[in-house]
């Protein structure tokens, strides 16, 4: 027997509609690429979003069209999130830090029809446009006064004269709403296609799980970019809960963040550990915390215990979170339950260094090599699988990539190796995937290796992650030269530069006689990591 309740579709437009009605004065504050700070309320934002949706329609956006963004965190990017999805399009956020090759692949694979771009990235678009889909309309996210020369449309002109009301369609809740690509272990990036349903449920999950950060009137700073898996859901969870959003634009260094947090009385700040290490240095230089800071959410990479301790010692609640693009992304959060809050400091920091406990709507299991479930005893480590309302059911137009990531019961294999303890705390112990995470961004060691192997004087090579105090991990290239001669380091770098962005290049190259192999004849990264784990990279002196 079915329940007899209304079946109203979950839709993204309702989030902003709710905020405009119930939290109309909560703000969206943005450091603009034009150089100033801009403010508008949710009520004002909702009107501009309606105008933008009309503008998108006049440009020809149809239901299901992919509309891309290449932009920093700011109100116009936020408006695009709502206008595109609300009017039936798919908001495809592109990471500007990707290499030219990867970005071109993504724009073509998604068949984007329009691209909205921040002023900063106009030169990048100009350089690559020839390789992107024909007829791609490019809209620069600024006003007429700041428009660059060239074949571009102007964002503010798109809104001008449009109605401030839009009749948001009741789309089926499974309708695609957002698209975000993540790096693969090898080959091309893979897309996760979010739906209205998964996005709204995720926003509710995040709001429920992080009540310290998300309350009416709270001022929340997403340093995590809007092009990184929806800024961890904040653009949806903040308006849903009435929290104000403070968008930092492109200046993410410690001093800029400190200034903004101080001026705007940011209560809760969200970002990767590298960003908080920069802020920590600035706090030490100033000898004080930014005014009003009470809460931080740290994720994307493991938060070092020393970082957690530094902020907790000054009374800032640090919440360690874990998740992935494929999970919308939040999977776990580490706020302490009451029964653990009174523990001595060292114990509390140790617990907070774990990745936290699952949020409602995400199930976790760890399995051994045969896929058998392992106990949640804090000891047994196995590959972590997830299932939930906001977890991907398959990569976008990429059947091949789906082959080995789902188990027979449909759970998604995260590629992380973890333990789960009796209290439900997850600890990521290793990565099954062969990736390096630098400053919150992925570098594929396999892709680097494949490129280097093409050099005629390279007999074998491996790339491993070396711990780095600022970037978390940086790539080290280990090369076995051919018997004929040793390749020049500069030649190897030139070769890599043809395919990779500058920040993805190895920091150092070492030459060895042979590379250790595993029992199955694969390069033993484990042995190499042990061997070179203490390797001093050139910029670490
Ligand atoms: P992405 O899809 O780029 O967000 O990356 C997801 C991956 O980042 C996860 O599978 C983990 O390997 C890693 N990750 C994210 N958060 C954490 C964390 N708090 N601690 C350790 N690793 C993390």
Coordinates of C-alpha atoms and ligand atoms in Angstrom, one line a residue:
X1 CA 0.0 0.0 0.0
X2 CA 1.3 3.4 -0.9
X3 CA 1.2 6.4 1.4
X4 CA -1.3 9.0 0.4
X5 CA 0.8 12.1 0.7
X6 CA 1.5 14.8 -1.9
X7 CA 4.4 14.0 -4.3
X8 CA 5.9 17.4 -4.8
X9 CA 9.2 17.2 -6.7
X10 CA 12.3 18.4 -4.9
X11 CA 13.7 21.3 -6.9
X12 CA 16.6 23.7 -6.5
X13 CA 14.6 26.9 -7.3
X14 CA 12.6 26.3 -4.2
X15 CA 15.7 26.7 -2.0
X16 CA 16.3 30.3 -3.1
X17 CA 12.6 31.0 -3.1
X18 CA 12.4 29.9 0.5
X19 CA 15.5 32.0 1.4
X20 CA 14.1 35.1 -0.3
X21 CA 10.8 34.7 1.7
X22 CA 12.0 33.5 5.1
X23 CA 15.5 34.9 5.3
X24 CA 15.2 37.9 2.9
X25 CA 17.9 40.0 4.7
X26 CA 20.6 37.4 4.9
X27 CA 23.4 38.5 2.6
X28 CA 25.5 37.4 -0.3
X29 CA 28.8 39.4 0.0
X30 CA 31.4 39.1 -2.8
X31 CA 34.9 40.3 -3.4
X32 CA 34.6 41.2 -7.1
X33 CA 37.1 40.6 -9.8
X34 CA 36.5 44.3 -10.7
X35 CA 38.2 45.0 -7.3
X36 CA 35.4 46.1 -4.9
X37 CA 33.1 44.3 -2.4
X38 CA 29.5 43.8 -3.5
X39 CA 26.5 43.1 -1.3
X40 CA 23.0 41.9 -2.0
X41 CA 20.4 40.1 0.1
X42 CA 18.7 36.8 -0.7
X43 CA 15.6 38.8 -1.6
X44 CA 17.6 40.8 -4.2
X45 CA 19.4 37.7 -5.4
X46 CA 16.2 35.9 -6.2
X47 CA 15.1 38.8 -8.4
X48 CA 18.3 38.9 -10.3
X49 CA 18.2 35.1 -10.7
X50 CA 14.8 35.4 -12.3
X51 CA 16.2 38.0 -14.7
X52 CA 19.1 35.8 -15.5
X53 CA 16.9 32.8 -16.2
X54 CA 14.9 35.0 -18.7
X55 CA 18.3 36.0 -20.2
X56 CA 19.4 32.4 -20.5
X57 CA 16.1 31.6 -22.4
X58 CA 16.7 34.6 -24.8
X59 CA 20.1 33.0 -25.5
X60 CA 18.3 29.8 -26.4
X61 CA 18.9 27.6 -23.4
X62 CA 16.7 24.5 -23.6
X63 CA 16.0 21.9 -20.9
X64 CA 19.0 19.7 -20.4
X65 CA 21.5 22.1 -22.1
X66 CA 24.9 22.2 -20.4
X67 CA 25.8 25.7 -19.5
X68 CA 29.4 26.0 -18.3
X69 CA 31.0 28.4 -15.8
X70 CA 34.7 29.3 -15.4
X71 CA 34.6 31.6 -12.4
X72 CA 35.7 32.4 -8.8
X73 CA 33.3 32.5 -5.9
X74 CA 31.0 35.5 -6.2
X75 CA 27.4 36.5 -6.5
X76 CA 27.1 36.2 -10.2
X77 CA 28.4 32.6 -10.1
X78 CA 25.9 31.9 -7.3
X79 CA 23.1 33.4 -9.5
X80 CA 24.1 31.1 -12.3
X81 CA 23.8 28.0 -10.1
X82 CA 20.1 28.8 -9.5
X83 CA 19.1 30.4 -12.9
X84 CA 20.6 27.6 -15.0
X85 CA 19.2 24.6 -13.0
X86 CA 16.0 26.4 -12.1
X87 CA 15.1 27.0 -15.7
X88 CA 15.9 23.4 -16.7
X89 CA 19.6 23.6 -17.7
X90 CA 22.6 21.8 -16.3
X91 CA 25.2 24.0 -14.5
X92 CA 28.6 22.7 -15.5
X93 CA 31.3 24.2 -13.3
X94 CA 34.7 24.0 -14.8
X95 CA 37.9 24.0 -12.7
X96 CA 40.2 26.7 -14.2
X97 CA 43.2 25.0 -12.8
X98 CA 42.9 22.0 -15.2
X99 CA 45.4 21.7 -18.0
X100 CA 44.5 23.0 -21.4
X101 CA 44.1 19.4 -22.6
X102 CA 41.8 18.4 -19.8
X103 CA 39.7 21.5 -20.1
X104 CA 39.2 21.1 -23.8
X105 CA 38.2 17.5 -23.3
X106 CA 35.7 18.5 -20.7
X107 CA 34.0 21.3 -22.7
X108 CA 33.7 19.0 -25.7
X109 CA 32.6 16.0 -23.7
X110 CA 29.9 18.0 -22.0
X111 CA 28.9 19.7 -25.3
X112 CA 28.5 22.9 -23.5
X113 CA 26.3 25.4 -25.4
X114 CA 27.3 28.5 -23.3
X115 CA 30.1 29.5 -21.1
X116 CA 30.0 32.1 -18.4
X117 CA 33.4 33.4 -17.6
X118 CA 35.0 35.7 -14.9
X119 CA 37.1 38.6 -16.2
X120 CA 40.2 36.8 -14.9
X121 CA 39.7 33.9 -17.2
X122 CA 39.0 35.8 -20.5
X123 CA 42.6 35.4 -21.8
X124 CA 42.4 31.6 -21.1
X125 CA 39.1 31.4 -23.1
X126 CA 40.6 33.5 -25.9
X127 CA 43.5 31.1 -26.1
X128 CA 41.4 27.9 -26.2
X129 CA 38.2 28.8 -27.8
X130 CA 39.1 27.5 -31.2
X131 CA 39.2 23.9 -29.8
X132 CA 35.8 24.2 -28.1
X133 CA 32.4 23.4 -29.5
X134 CA 31.4 25.6 -32.5
X135 CA 28.8 28.2 -31.7
X136 CA 29.7 28.2 -28.0
X137 CA 28.3 31.5 -26.6
X138 CA 30.7 33.2 -24.2
X139 CA 29.3 35.6 -21.6
X140 CA 31.7 37.7 -19.5
X141 CA 30.5 38.0 -15.9
X142 CA 30.8 41.8 -15.6
X143 CA 29.1 45.1 -16.6
X144 CA 29.5 47.0 -19.9
X145 CA 32.2 49.3 -18.4
X146 CA 34.5 46.4 -17.7
X147 CA 33.9 44.4 -20.9
X148 CA 36.9 43.1 -22.8
X149 CA 37.3 43.5 -26.6
X150 CA 36.2 40.5 -28.6
X151 CA 33.2 38.3 -29.4
X152 CA 31.7 38.2 -25.9
X153 CA 28.3 38.9 -24.4
X154 CA 27.9 40.9 -21.2
X155 CA 26.3 39.4 -18.1
X156 CA 24.7 42.5 -16.8
X157 CA 23.2 43.3 -20.1
X158 CA 21.7 39.9 -20.2
X159 CA 19.7 40.8 -17.0
X160 CA 18.8 44.3 -18.1
X161 CA 15.1 44.9 -18.6
X162 CA 14.1 41.3 -17.8
X163 CA 11.2 40.5 -15.4
X164 CA 12.2 39.9 -11.8
X165 CA 9.7 37.1 -11.7
X166 CA 10.2 33.7 -13.2
X167 CA 7.7 30.9 -13.2
X168 CA 10.1 28.1 -12.2
X169 CA 8.9 24.9 -13.9
X170 CA 8.0 21.8 -11.8
X171 CA 10.6 19.5 -13.4
X172 CA 10.7 15.8 -12.4
X173 CA 13.0 15.7 -9.4
X174 CA 15.4 13.4 -11.2
X175 CA 16.1 16.1 -13.8
X176 CA 19.8 16.8 -14.2
X177 CA 20.9 20.1 -12.5
X178 CA 24.7 20.2 -12.2
X179 CA 27.8 18.6 -13.7
X180 CA 31.2 18.4 -12.2
X181 CA 34.2 16.6 -13.6
X182 CA 36.8 14.9 -11.4
X183 CA 40.2 13.6 -12.4
X184 CA 40.6 9.9 -13.1
X185 CA 43.5 7.7 -12.0
X186 CA 44.4 7.8 -15.6
X187 CA 42.9 9.1 -18.8
X188 CA 40.2 11.7 -19.0
X189 CA 38.3 13.4 -16.2
X190 CA 34.9 11.9 -15.4
X191 CA 31.7 13.7 -14.9
X192 CA 29.2 13.5 -12.0
X193 CA 25.7 14.6 -13.0
X194 CA 23.7 15.8 -10.0
X195 CA 19.9 16.0 -10.0
X196 CA 17.5 18.4 -8.4
X197 CA 16.6 15.6 -6.0
X198 CA 20.2 14.7 -5.0
X199 CA 21.1 18.4 -4.6
X200 CA 18.1 19.4 -2.4
X201 CA 18.5 16.3 -0.2
X202 CA 22.3 16.9 0.1
X203 CA 21.6 20.5 1.1
X204 CA 19.2 19.3 3.8
X205 CA 21.8 16.6 4.9
X206 CA 24.5 19.3 5.2
X207 CA 22.3 21.7 7.0
X208 CA 21.3 19.1 9.5
X209 CA 24.8 17.8 10.1
X210 CA 26.6 21.1 10.5
X211 CA 24.2 23.1 12.6
X212 CA 27.1 25.1 14.2
X213 CA 27.9 26.6 10.8
X214 CA 24.5 26.8 9.3
X215 CA 22.0 28.9 11.1
X216 CA 20.0 32.1 10.3
X217 CA 22.4 35.1 10.5
X218 CA 25.6 33.0 10.6
X219 CA 28.2 34.4 8.2
X220 CA 29.8 31.6 6.2
X221 CA 32.9 31.8 4.0
X222 CA 33.2 29.2 1.3
X223 CA 36.9 29.3 0.4
X224 CA 36.3 26.0 -1.3
X225 CA 35.6 27.1 -4.9
X226 CA 32.2 26.9 -6.5
X227 CA 34.0 24.9 -9.2
X228 CA 35.0 22.2 -6.7
X229 CA 32.0 20.0 -6.3
X230 CA 29.5 22.8 -5.6
X231 CA 31.6 24.4 -2.9
X232 CA 30.7 21.4 -0.7
X233 CA 27.0 22.1 -1.0
X234 CA 27.2 25.6 0.7
X235 CA 25.4 27.5 -2.1
X236 CA 22.4 25.4 -1.4
X237 CA 22.7 24.7 2.4
X238 CA 23.4 28.4 3.3
X239 CA 20.2 29.9 1.8
X240 CA 18.2 26.9 3.0
X241 CA 19.3 27.6 6.6
X242 CA 19.4 31.4 6.3
X243 CA 23.1 31.7 6.7
X244 CA 24.8 34.5 4.8
X245 CA 27.5 33.7 2.2
X246 CA 30.7 35.7 2.0
X247 CA 32.4 35.0 -1.3
X248 CA 36.2 35.6 -1.4
X249 CA 36.7 36.0 -5.2
X250 CA 40.1 34.9 -6.4
X251 CA 42.4 36.1 -3.6
X252 CA 42.8 33.0 -1.4
X253 CA 46.1 33.8 0.3
X254 CA 46.3 34.1 4.1
X255 CA 46.5 37.9 4.3
X256 CA 43.5 38.4 1.9
X257 CA 41.4 35.9 3.7
X258 CA 42.3 37.3 7.1
X259 CA 41.3 40.8 6.0
X260 CA 38.0 39.6 4.6
X261 CA 37.1 37.5 7.6
X262 CA 37.9 40.3 9.9
X263 CA 35.9 42.9 7.9
X264 CA 32.9 40.6 7.4
X265 CA 32.9 38.9 10.8
X266 CA 33.0 35.5 9.3
X267 CA 31.8 32.9 11.8
X268 CA 32.4 29.7 9.8
X269 CA 35.0 29.2 7.1
X270 CA 35.2 26.1 4.8
X271 CA 38.2 25.0 2.8
X272 CA 41.1 22.6 2.2
X273 CA 44.0 22.3 4.7
X274 CA 46.4 24.2 2.4
X275 CA 44.3 27.3 2.6
X276 CA 44.1 27.2 6.4
X277 CA 47.9 26.7 6.7
X278 CA 48.1 30.1 4.8
X279 CA 45.6 31.6 7.2
X280 CA 47.5 30.2 10.2
X281 CA 50.7 31.9 9.1
X282 CA 48.9 35.2 8.8
X283 CA 47.3 34.8 12.3
X284 CA 50.7 34.2 13.7
X285 CA 52.1 37.3 11.9
X286 CA 49.2 39.4 13.3
X287 CA 49.2 37.8 16.7
X288 CA 45.4 37.4 16.7
X289 CA 42.5 35.5 15.2
X290 CA 40.1 37.2 12.7
X291 CA 37.3 38.8 14.6
X292 CA 34.2 36.6 15.0
X293 CA 35.7 33.3 13.8
X294 CA 34.1 30.4 15.7
X295 CA 34.0 27.5 13.3
X296 CA 35.9 25.9 10.5
X297 CA 35.2 23.0 8.2
X298 CA 38.3 21.4 6.7
X299 CA 38.2 18.7 4.0
X300 CA 39.4 17.7 0.6
X301 CA 42.6 16.2 2.1
X302 CA 43.4 15.0 5.6
X303 CA 43.6 17.9 8.1
X304 CA 46.9 17.7 10.0
X305 CA 46.4 17.4 13.8
X306 CA 48.7 20.4 14.3
X307 CA 46.3 22.6 12.3
X308 CA 43.3 21.4 14.2
X309 CA 45.0 22.0 17.5
X310 CA 46.1 25.5 16.5
X311 CA 42.6 26.7 15.9
X312 CA 40.9 24.7 18.6
X313 CA 43.4 26.1 21.2
X314 CA 42.0 29.5 20.3
X315 CA 38.4 28.4 20.8
X316 CA 37.6 27.8 17.1
X317 CA 35.6 24.6 16.5
X318 CA 37.3 22.6 13.8
X319 CA 35.2 20.1 11.9
X320 CA 37.0 17.7 9.7
X321 CA 34.9 16.5 6.8
X322 CA 35.4 13.8 4.2
X323 CA 33.7 13.3 0.8
X324 CA 34.1 13.3 -2.9
X325 CA 32.8 14.8 -6.1
X326 CA 30.8 11.6 -6.7
X327 CA 29.1 12.1 -3.4
X328 CA 27.9 15.8 -3.9
X329 CA 30.3 15.7 -1.8
X330 CA 29.8 15.5 2.0
X331 CA 30.0 11.9 3.4
X332 CA 31.2 12.5 7.0
X333 CA 31.6 15.3 9.4
X334 CA 33.7 15.4 12.6
X335 CA 31.8 17.7 15.1
X336 CA 32.1 16.0 18.5
X337 CA 29.0 14.6 20.1
X338 CA 28.3 15.8 23.6
X339 CA 29.6 12.7 25.2
X340 CA 33.1 13.3 23.7
X341 CA 33.2 17.1 24.0
X342 CA 34.6 17.1 27.6
X343 CA 37.6 14.8 26.8
X344 CA 41.0 16.2 27.5
X345 CA 42.4 18.4 24.7
X346 CA 44.9 15.8 23.3
X347 CA 42.1 13.1 23.1
X348 CA 39.7 15.6 21.4
X349 CA 42.3 16.6 18.8
X350 CA 43.0 12.9 18.1
X351 CA 39.3 12.2 17.5
X352 CA 38.9 15.4 15.4
X353 CA 41.9 14.2 13.3
X354 CA 39.7 11.3 12.1
X355 CA 37.5 12.1 9.2
X356 CA 34.3 12.1 11.2
X357 CA 31.0 10.2 11.2
X358 CA 28.6 9.6 8.4
X359 CA 25.9 12.1 7.7
X360 CA 22.3 10.9 7.3
X361 CA 21.7 9.7 3.8
X362 CA 25.2 8.2 3.3
X363 CA 26.0 4.6 4.2
X364 CA 29.5 3.4 4.5
X365 CA 31.1 -0.1 4.4
X366 CA 34.6 -1.3 4.3
X367 CA 35.5 -4.5 2.5
X368 CA 38.4 -6.9 2.1
X369 CA 39.9 -7.9 -1.3
X370 CA 37.1 -10.4 -1.8
X371 CA 34.4 -7.8 -1.2
X372 CA 33.5 -9.2 2.3
X373 CA 32.4 -6.7 4.8
X374 CA 35.0 -5.9 7.6
X375 CA 34.0 -5.0 11.2
X376 CA 33.7 -1.5 12.4
X377 CA 36.3 -2.0 15.1
X378 CA 38.7 0.8 14.3
X379 CA 41.3 -1.9 13.4
X380 CA 40.3 -3.6 10.2
X381 CA 41.2 -1.5 7.2
X382 CA 39.5 -2.1 3.8
X383 CA 38.3 -0.3 0.7
X384 CA 35.6 2.1 1.5
X385 CA 32.3 1.8 -0.4
X386 CA 29.4 4.2 -0.1
X387 CA 25.7 4.3 -1.0
X388 CA 23.2 7.2 -0.6
X389 CA 20.7 9.7 -2.0
X390 CA 23.4 12.0 -3.3
X391 CA 25.9 9.5 -4.5
X392 CA 26.6 9.0 -8.2
X393 CA 24.9 6.0 -9.9
X394 CA 27.3 6.2 -12.9
X395 CA 29.7 8.6 -14.6
X396 CA 28.3 11.0 -17.3
X397 CA 28.5 9.4 -20.7
X398 CA 31.3 7.1 -19.7
X399 CA 30.3 3.5 -19.4
X400 CA 34.0 2.3 -19.4
X401 CA 34.7 4.3 -16.2
X402 CA 31.7 2.6 -14.5
X403 CA 33.0 -0.9 -15.0
X404 CA 35.1 -1.3 -11.9
X405 CA 33.8 1.3 -9.4
X406 CA 30.4 -0.3 -8.4
X407 CA 30.1 -3.6 -6.6
X408 CA 27.5 -6.2 -7.3
X409 CA 25.1 -4.6 -4.8
X410 CA 25.5 -1.2 -6.5
X411 CA 27.7 0.4 -3.9
X412 CA 30.2 3.0 -5.1
X413 CA 33.9 2.2 -4.5
X414 CA 35.6 5.4 -3.3
X415 CA 39.2 4.2 -3.9
X416 CA 40.0 5.2 -0.3
X417 CA 41.2 2.7 2.3
X418 CA 39.8 3.3 5.7
X419 CA 38.9 2.0 9.2
X420 CA 35.6 2.7 11.0
X421 CA 35.5 2.5 14.8
X422 CA 32.7 1.5 17.1
X423 CA 31.5 5.1 17.5
X424 CA 31.2 5.4 13.7
X425 CA 34.4 7.4 13.2
X426 CA 35.9 7.0 9.8
X427 CA 39.7 7.2 9.4
X428 CA 41.2 7.3 5.9
X429 CA 44.4 5.4 6.1
X430 CA 45.5 5.2 2.4
X431 CA 44.4 5.7 -1.1
X432 CA 43.9 2.7 -3.4
X433 CA 43.8 5.2 -6.2
X434 CA 47.1 6.3 -7.7
X435 CA 46.7 10.1 -7.3
X436 CA 48.5 12.9 -5.7
X437 CA 46.5 15.7 -4.0
X438 CA 48.3 19.0 -4.1
X439 CA 46.6 22.0 -2.5
X440 CA 43.2 20.3 -2.9
X441 CA 43.7 19.5 -6.6
X442 CA 44.4 16.2 -8.1
X443 CA 47.5 15.2 -10.1
X444 CA 47.4 11.8 -11.8
X445 CA 50.7 10.0 -11.3
X446 CA 49.8 7.5 -14.0
X447 CA 49.3 10.3 -16.6
X448 CA 52.6 11.8 -15.7
X449 CA 54.3 8.4 -15.9
X450 CA 52.8 7.7 -19.3
X451 CA 54.1 10.9 -20.7
X452 CA 57.6 10.5 -19.3
X453 CA 57.8 6.9 -20.6
X454 CA 57.5 8.4 -24.1
X455 CA 61.0 9.8 -23.8
X456 CA 63.5 7.6 -25.6
X457 CA 66.1 7.8 -22.8
X458 CA 63.7 6.6 -20.1
X459 CA 63.7 2.9 -19.3
X460 CA 61.2 3.1 -16.5
X461 CA 59.7 5.6 -14.2
X462 CA 57.3 6.2 -11.4
X463 CA 55.7 9.3 -9.8
X464 CA 54.9 9.3 -6.1
X465 CA 53.5 11.8 -3.7
X466 CA 56.0 13.3 -1.2
X467 CA 54.4 15.0 1.8
X468 CA 54.7 18.8 1.6
X469 CA 54.1 21.2 4.4
X470 CA 52.1 23.7 2.3
X471 CA 50.6 21.7 -0.5
X472 CA 50.0 18.5 1.4
X473 CA 51.5 16.4 -1.3
X474 CA 53.8 17.2 -4.3
X475 CA 54.9 14.8 -7.1
X476 CA 58.4 13.4 -7.2
X477 CA 59.5 11.8 -10.5
X478 CA 61.7 8.7 -10.2
X479 CA 63.4 7.7 -13.4
X480 CA 65.4 4.6 -14.5
X481 CA 67.5 5.9 -17.4
X482 CA 68.1 3.9 -20.5
X483 CA 71.4 2.1 -20.7
X484 CA 72.4 4.4 -23.6
X485 CA 72.3 7.7 -21.7
X486 CA 70.5 9.7 -19.0
X487 CA 67.8 12.1 -20.2
X488 CA 68.2 15.8 -19.3
X489 CA 65.8 16.9 -16.6
X490 CA 65.0 20.0 -18.6
X491 CA 64.0 17.7 -21.6
X492 CA 61.7 15.7 -19.3
X493 CA 60.1 18.9 -18.0
X494 CA 59.6 20.3 -21.5
X495 CA 57.9 17.0 -22.5
X496 CA 55.6 17.1 -19.5
X497 CA 54.8 20.9 -20.0
X498 CA 53.2 20.0 -23.3
X499 CA 50.4 18.1 -21.5
X500 CA 50.2 19.3 -17.9
X501 CA 49.6 22.6 -16.1
X502 CA 52.6 24.1 -14.4
X503 CA 51.5 23.2 -10.9
X504 CA 51.1 19.6 -11.9
X505 CA 54.7 19.1 -12.9
X506 CA 57.0 17.2 -10.6
X507 CA 58.9 19.3 -8.1
X508 CA 62.0 17.1 -8.4
X509 CA 63.5 14.2 -10.5
X510 CA 65.7 11.5 -9.1
X511 CA 67.5 8.8 -11.1
X512 CA 67.7 5.2 -9.8
X513 CA 69.1 2.0 -11.3
X514 CA 65.9 0.1 -10.8
X515 CA 62.3 0.5 -9.6
X516 CA 61.0 -2.0 -7.0
X517 CA 58.2 -4.2 -8.2
X518 CA 55.3 -6.0 -6.4
X519 CA 54.6 -9.7 -6.5
X520 CA 52.4 -9.2 -9.6
X521 CA 55.2 -7.2 -11.4
X522 CA 53.7 -3.8 -10.8
X523 CA 55.7 -0.8 -9.7
X524 CA 55.6 -1.0 -5.9
X525 CA 54.5 2.5 -4.9
X526 CA 54.4 1.4 -1.3
X527 CA 58.2 0.6 -1.3
X528 CA 58.9 3.8 -3.2
X529 CA 56.9 5.8 -0.8
X530 CA 58.9 4.3 2.1
X531 CA 62.2 4.8 0.2
X532 CA 61.5 8.4 -0.8
X533 CA 59.0 9.5 1.9
X534 CA 61.6 11.8 3.5
X535 CA 62.9 13.1 0.2
X536 CA 63.5 16.8 0.5
X537 CA 62.0 18.7 -2.5
X538 CA 63.9 21.8 -3.7
X539 CA 61.5 24.4 -2.3
X540 CA 61.4 22.8 1.2
X541 CA 64.7 24.2 2.5
Ligands
LIG1 P1 37.4 15.1 -4.8 O1 36.5 14.3 -5.6 O2 38.4 15.9 -5.6 O3 36.7 16.0 -3.8 O4 38.3 14.1 -4.0 C1 37.8 13.1 -3.1 C2 38.9 12.4 -2.4 O5 39.7 13.4 -1.6 C3 38.5 11.3 -1.4 O6 38.3 10.1 -2.1 C4 39.8 11.3 -0.6 O7 40.8 10.5 -1.2 C5 40.2 12.7 -0.5 N1 39.7 13.4 0.7 C6 38.7 14.2 0.8 N2 38.5 14.7 2.0 C7 39.4 14.1 2.8 C8 39.8 14.1 4.2 N3 39.1 14.9 5.1 N4 40.8 13.4 4.6 C9 41.5 12.6 3.7 N5 41.3 12.5 2.4 C10 40.2 13.3 1.9

